[in-house]
Amino acid sequence: MNIHRIGRDISVLGDCLEVPGLGFLPVNAFVLRAAEPVVVDTGLGLPDRDFVATVGEVLDPADVRWIWLTHPDRDHTGGLFALLEAAPRARLVSTFAGVGIMSCERPVPLDRVFLLNPGQSLDVGDRTLHAFRPPLFDNPATVGFYDDRSRTTFSSDCFGGVMPSAEVAAGPDVRVLPADELRAAQLLWASVDSPWLAAVDAERFQTWVEPVRAQGAETVLSTHLPPAQGILSALLDTVGGAPGLEPFVGPDQQALERMLAGFEPAV
């Protein structure tokens, strides 16, 4: 994982996965160095990742007070239980549905859970984190937040995009991409991650987009996008135009068999 600093308070723990035929998908987690430190999501659970060790390069895991899980998909929960063990004072911020989903795999210690819904806020000592549901999501338990001190929006999967290389995907600034390439990458990801856009009323959808615009964030931190600074309006314009987008249709079994055959050594 790559570690990037955003201002004085935020560290981006940048990772990525290759998506065959499409590119490289960022998979970020974050550390917010508030008075009560917050870890936002916990990365991938692959055997060669050690999320707690990566957090330890930013601060002592024992100092973590909050683990904000933007939703319980596996690319957000990889290091969760190891971090709960390494950070015994930390509370897990999630929703009723999120805890229920996680409990299907492993018991969640309910005495360490802090249930927070969109529209509610969390005081972390020197700032308030304002919870909201991002316009795009793939899990009903998704809750992002706006940090009113650093003026940063943590948007979960929303605004994500598949990048052309691992270096860009795990890099410090999405603005290395030309604007038209970024827009295309975001729309591709939206068609994958939020296939329900095909059935959405465009005008009603704006009632989900405009409150995020009103936040006026200077920085947008998405799980699936390199850090984005100073381009909130452009990101929202892309998302706001996504209703009606046809869902992504991936390879079928015949395509998989052709791909596997290509891996076989020549006889």
Short mmCIF file of C-alpha atoms in Angstrom, two decimals:
data_model
loop_
_atom_site.label_atom_id
_atom_site.label_comp_id
_atom_site.label_asym_id
_atom_site.label_seq_id
_atom_site.Cartn_x
_atom_site.Cartn_y
_atom_site.Cartn_z
CA MET A 1 0.00 0.00 0.00
CA ASN A 2 1.10 3.57 -0.70
CA ILE A 3 0.65 6.26 1.93
CA HIS A 4 -0.16 9.82 0.86
CA ARG A 5 -0.76 12.85 3.07
CA ILE A 6 -3.67 15.22 2.44
CA GLY A 7 -3.07 18.38 4.45
CA ARG A 8 -2.10 17.96 8.10
CA ASP A 9 -4.85 15.61 9.19
CA ILE A 10 -5.44 12.89 6.61
CA SER A 11 -3.40 9.94 5.36
CA VAL A 12 -4.55 7.96 2.33
CA LEU A 13 -3.69 4.25 2.46
CA GLY A 14 -3.67 3.61 -1.28
CA ASP A 15 -4.06 0.16 -2.79
CA CYS A 16 -5.51 -1.23 -6.01
CA LEU A 17 -6.63 -4.36 -7.82
CA GLU A 18 -6.35 -5.18 -11.50
CA VAL A 19 -9.69 -5.70 -13.25
CA PRO A 20 -8.90 -7.81 -16.32
CA GLY A 21 -9.80 -6.01 -19.50
CA LEU A 22 -10.75 -2.78 -17.76
CA GLY A 23 -7.77 -1.45 -15.82
CA PHE A 24 -6.90 -0.93 -12.16
CA LEU A 25 -9.42 -0.18 -9.44
CA PRO A 26 -8.21 1.91 -6.47
CA VAL A 27 -9.06 0.42 -3.08
CA ASN A 28 -8.29 3.08 -0.50
CA ALA A 29 -8.65 3.38 3.25
CA PHE A 30 -7.95 6.51 5.25
CA VAL A 31 -6.67 7.72 8.61
CA LEU A 32 -8.14 10.96 9.94
CA ARG A 33 -5.90 12.36 12.67
CA ALA A 34 -8.61 14.01 14.70
CA ALA A 35 -8.38 14.50 18.46
CA GLU A 36 -10.02 11.06 18.53
CA PRO A 37 -8.32 9.35 15.55
CA VAL A 38 -10.57 7.75 12.93
CA VAL A 39 -9.75 4.94 10.49
CA VAL A 40 -12.08 4.96 7.49
CA ASP A 41 -12.53 1.46 6.02
CA THR A 42 -9.97 -1.29 6.43
CA GLY A 43 -8.78 -2.34 2.99
CA LEU A 44 -8.45 -5.70 1.33
CA GLY A 45 -8.23 -9.02 3.14
CA LEU A 46 -5.74 -10.66 0.77
CA PRO A 47 -3.01 -12.77 2.39
CA ASP A 48 -0.20 -10.43 1.35
CA ARG A 49 -1.81 -7.34 2.96
CA ASP A 50 -1.24 -6.38 6.57
CA PHE A 51 -3.64 -3.52 7.22
CA VAL A 52 -2.75 -3.02 10.88
CA ALA A 53 0.94 -2.71 9.99
CA THR A 54 0.08 -0.11 7.37
CA VAL A 55 -1.98 1.89 9.86
CA GLY A 56 1.00 1.62 12.19
CA GLU A 57 3.08 3.63 9.74
CA VAL A 58 0.72 6.56 10.36
CA LEU A 59 -0.09 6.24 14.06
CA ASP A 60 -0.09 3.68 16.85
CA PRO A 61 -3.13 1.45 16.19
CA ALA A 62 -3.82 1.46 19.93
CA ASP A 63 -4.62 5.18 19.64
CA VAL A 64 -7.44 4.63 17.14
CA ARG A 65 -10.76 5.63 18.70
CA TRP A 66 -13.17 5.18 15.78
CA ILE A 67 -13.36 2.79 12.82
CA TRP A 68 -15.84 4.22 10.32
CA LEU A 69 -16.93 1.45 7.98
CA THR A 70 -18.55 3.10 4.97
CA HIS A 71 -20.16 -0.25 4.15
CA PRO A 72 -19.47 -3.93 4.81
CA ASP A 73 -18.31 -5.16 1.39
CA ARG A 74 -15.15 -7.25 1.50
CA ASP A 75 -12.96 -4.59 -0.10
CA HIS A 76 -13.76 -2.36 2.90
CA THR A 77 -13.50 -4.88 5.74
CA GLY A 78 -10.27 -6.78 5.08
CA GLY A 79 -8.42 -5.62 8.19
CA LEU A 80 -11.45 -4.90 10.37
CA PHE A 81 -11.21 -7.60 13.01
CA ALA A 82 -7.43 -7.40 13.26
CA LEU A 83 -7.74 -3.65 13.81
CA LEU A 84 -10.46 -4.11 16.44
CA GLU A 85 -8.02 -6.35 18.30
CA ALA A 86 -5.10 -3.94 17.89
CA ALA A 87 -7.22 -0.92 18.86
CA PRO A 88 -9.07 -2.00 22.02
CA ARG A 89 -10.59 1.46 22.66
CA ALA A 90 -11.95 1.86 19.13
CA ARG A 91 -15.68 1.91 18.39
CA LEU A 92 -17.02 0.56 15.10
CA VAL A 93 -19.24 3.07 13.28
CA SER A 94 -21.79 1.37 11.05
CA THR A 95 -25.53 0.97 10.55
CA PHE A 96 -28.00 -1.62 11.78
CA ALA A 97 -27.99 -3.23 8.33
CA GLY A 98 -24.20 -3.06 8.11
CA VAL A 99 -23.70 -4.88 11.39
CA GLY A 100 -26.25 -7.48 10.32
CA ILE A 101 -24.42 -8.14 7.06
CA MET A 102 -21.05 -8.49 8.80
CA SER A 103 -22.54 -10.82 11.39
CA CYS A 104 -23.32 -13.35 8.66
CA GLU A 105 -19.58 -14.02 8.43
CA ARG A 106 -18.25 -13.39 11.93
CA PRO A 107 -19.79 -12.16 15.19
CA VAL A 108 -19.45 -8.41 15.65
CA PRO A 109 -18.81 -7.27 19.26
CA LEU A 110 -21.99 -5.26 19.84
CA ASP A 111 -20.56 -3.47 22.86
CA ARG A 112 -18.09 -1.81 20.50
CA VAL A 113 -20.61 -0.84 17.84
CA PHE A 114 -21.79 2.76 17.36
CA LEU A 115 -24.85 2.89 15.09
CA LEU A 116 -25.02 6.05 12.98
CA ASN A 117 -27.49 6.82 10.20
CA PRO A 118 -27.38 9.31 7.32
CA GLY A 119 -28.28 12.76 8.61
CA GLN A 120 -26.67 12.18 12.01
CA SER A 121 -23.27 13.41 13.21
CA LEU A 122 -20.31 12.16 15.23
CA ASP A 123 -18.16 14.36 17.48
CA VAL A 124 -14.52 13.19 17.37
CA GLY A 125 -13.11 15.80 19.71
CA ASP A 126 -11.88 18.61 17.47
CA ARG A 127 -14.40 18.32 14.64
CA THR A 128 -17.79 16.95 13.70
CA LEU A 129 -18.29 14.26 11.05
CA HIS A 130 -21.61 14.62 9.23
CA ALA A 131 -23.00 11.33 7.92
CA PHE A 132 -24.77 11.18 4.55
CA ARG A 133 -25.73 8.65 1.90
CA PRO A 134 -23.67 9.26 -1.25
CA PRO A 135 -25.57 9.55 -4.54
CA LEU A 136 -24.03 6.32 -5.88
CA PHE A 137 -23.59 3.12 -3.89
CA ASP A 138 -23.71 -0.65 -4.25
CA ASN A 139 -24.66 -1.59 -0.70
CA PRO A 140 -27.73 -0.44 1.28
CA ALA A 141 -25.58 0.08 4.39
CA THR A 142 -23.43 2.76 2.72
CA VAL A 143 -22.79 5.89 4.80
CA GLY A 144 -20.14 8.46 3.91
CA PHE A 145 -19.33 11.63 5.83
CA TYR A 146 -18.19 15.22 5.54
CA ASP A 147 -15.42 16.46 7.86
CA ASP A 148 -16.19 20.09 8.60
CA ARG A 149 -12.64 20.93 9.74
CA SER A 150 -10.58 19.60 6.83
CA ARG A 151 -13.46 20.28 4.39
CA THR A 152 -13.20 16.74 3.09
CA THR A 153 -15.93 14.44 1.83
CA PHE A 154 -15.40 10.71 2.36
CA SER A 155 -17.68 9.25 -0.30
CA SER A 156 -17.28 5.47 -0.09
CA ASP A 157 -17.70 3.95 -3.60
CA CYS A 158 -19.22 7.11 -5.06
CA PHE A 159 -17.06 8.97 -7.63
CA GLY A 160 -14.93 5.86 -8.21
CA GLY A 161 -13.30 5.00 -11.50
CA VAL A 162 -11.11 2.31 -13.03
CA MET A 163 -7.66 3.76 -13.72
CA PRO A 164 -5.30 3.04 -16.65
CA SER A 165 -2.38 1.87 -14.48
CA ALA A 166 -1.56 0.72 -10.97
CA GLU A 167 0.62 3.80 -10.51
CA VAL A 168 -2.31 6.13 -11.14
CA ALA A 169 -4.76 3.98 -9.18
CA ALA A 170 -2.64 3.99 -6.01
CA GLY A 171 -1.27 7.48 -6.65
CA PRO A 172 -1.75 10.78 -4.82
CA ASP A 173 -3.81 12.82 -7.30
CA VAL A 174 -6.50 11.86 -9.81
CA ARG A 175 -5.89 15.10 -11.71
CA VAL A 176 -3.04 13.42 -13.58
CA LEU A 177 -5.83 12.09 -15.81
CA PRO A 178 -7.29 14.37 -18.48
CA ALA A 179 -10.83 15.45 -17.60
CA ASP A 180 -12.44 13.43 -20.41
CA GLU A 181 -10.62 10.25 -19.36
CA LEU A 182 -11.66 10.76 -15.74
CA ARG A 183 -15.28 11.26 -16.76
CA ALA A 184 -15.26 8.07 -18.87
CA ALA A 185 -13.65 6.10 -16.04
CA GLN A 186 -16.26 7.30 -13.56
CA LEU A 187 -19.18 6.48 -15.83
CA LEU A 188 -17.79 2.99 -16.48
CA TRP A 189 -17.49 2.39 -12.74
CA ALA A 190 -20.98 3.76 -12.12
CA SER A 191 -22.37 1.28 -14.65
CA VAL A 192 -20.63 -1.55 -12.78
CA ASP A 193 -21.20 -0.48 -9.18
CA SER A 194 -24.66 1.11 -9.44
CA PRO A 195 -26.54 -0.74 -12.20
CA TRP A 196 -29.82 0.59 -10.79
CA LEU A 197 -29.04 3.93 -12.47
CA ALA A 198 -30.79 2.62 -15.58
CA ALA A 199 -34.13 2.86 -13.74
CA VAL A 200 -33.59 6.20 -11.97
CA ASP A 201 -35.59 9.38 -12.54
CA ALA A 202 -32.96 11.98 -13.47
CA GLU A 203 -34.73 14.94 -11.88
CA ARG A 204 -35.36 13.18 -8.58
CA PHE A 205 -31.79 11.94 -8.53
CA GLN A 206 -30.57 15.54 -8.30
CA THR A 207 -32.05 15.74 -4.80
CA TRP A 208 -29.30 13.28 -3.80
CA VAL A 209 -26.57 15.11 -5.73
CA GLU A 210 -27.11 18.72 -4.71
CA PRO A 211 -26.70 18.26 -0.92
CA VAL A 212 -23.20 16.94 -1.61
CA ARG A 213 -22.47 19.97 -3.76
CA ALA A 214 -23.66 22.19 -0.89
CA GLN A 215 -21.00 20.67 1.36
CA GLY A 216 -18.45 22.60 -0.69
CA ALA A 217 -15.70 20.07 -0.01
CA GLU A 218 -12.18 21.02 -1.05
CA THR A 219 -11.17 17.36 -1.15
CA VAL A 220 -13.10 14.23 -2.14
CA LEU A 221 -11.78 10.90 -0.89
CA SER A 222 -13.43 7.90 -2.50
CA THR A 223 -12.55 4.30 -1.83
CA HIS A 224 -12.21 3.74 -5.55
CA LEU A 225 -10.59 6.94 -6.83
CA PRO A 226 -7.22 8.58 -6.21
CA PRO A 227 -7.52 11.71 -4.03
CA ALA A 228 -9.47 14.47 -5.78
CA GLN A 229 -8.81 18.07 -4.74
CA GLY A 230 -10.59 21.13 -6.07
CA ILE A 231 -12.81 19.28 -8.56
CA LEU A 232 -15.96 18.51 -6.57
CA SER A 233 -18.19 20.30 -9.08
CA ALA A 234 -16.83 18.32 -12.03
CA LEU A 235 -17.19 15.02 -10.16
CA LEU A 236 -20.80 15.84 -9.28
CA ASP A 237 -21.60 16.92 -12.84
CA THR A 238 -20.48 13.48 -14.02
CA VAL A 239 -22.47 11.64 -11.36
CA GLY A 240 -25.49 13.89 -11.91
CA GLY A 241 -25.58 12.85 -15.55
CA ALA A 242 -25.45 9.13 -14.81
CA PRO A 243 -29.20 8.30 -14.54
CA GLY A 244 -30.24 6.18 -17.51
CA LEU A 245 -26.76 4.69 -17.82
CA GLU A 246 -26.91 1.14 -19.14
CA PRO A 247 -25.59 -1.43 -16.67
CA PHE A 248 -22.22 -2.99 -17.35
CA VAL A 249 -22.42 -6.54 -18.71
CA GLY A 250 -19.32 -8.59 -18.01
CA PRO A 251 -17.81 -11.58 -19.83
CA ASP A 252 -19.86 -14.76 -19.97
CA GLN A 253 -18.75 -18.38 -19.53
CA GLN A 254 -17.55 -18.74 -23.11
CA ALA A 255 -15.36 -15.67 -22.72
CA LEU A 256 -13.96 -17.08 -19.47
CA GLU A 257 -13.13 -20.39 -21.16
CA ARG A 258 -11.34 -18.57 -23.99
CA MET A 259 -9.34 -16.59 -21.44
CA LEU A 260 -8.40 -19.71 -19.47
CA ALA A 261 -7.38 -21.44 -22.67
CA GLY A 262 -5.01 -18.56 -23.35
CA PHE A 263 -3.23 -19.33 -20.08
CA GLU A 264 -2.52 -22.94 -21.08
CA PRO A 265 1.06 -23.63 -22.20
CA ALA A 266 1.55 -24.50 -25.83
CA VAL A 267 1.99 -28.22 -26.44
#
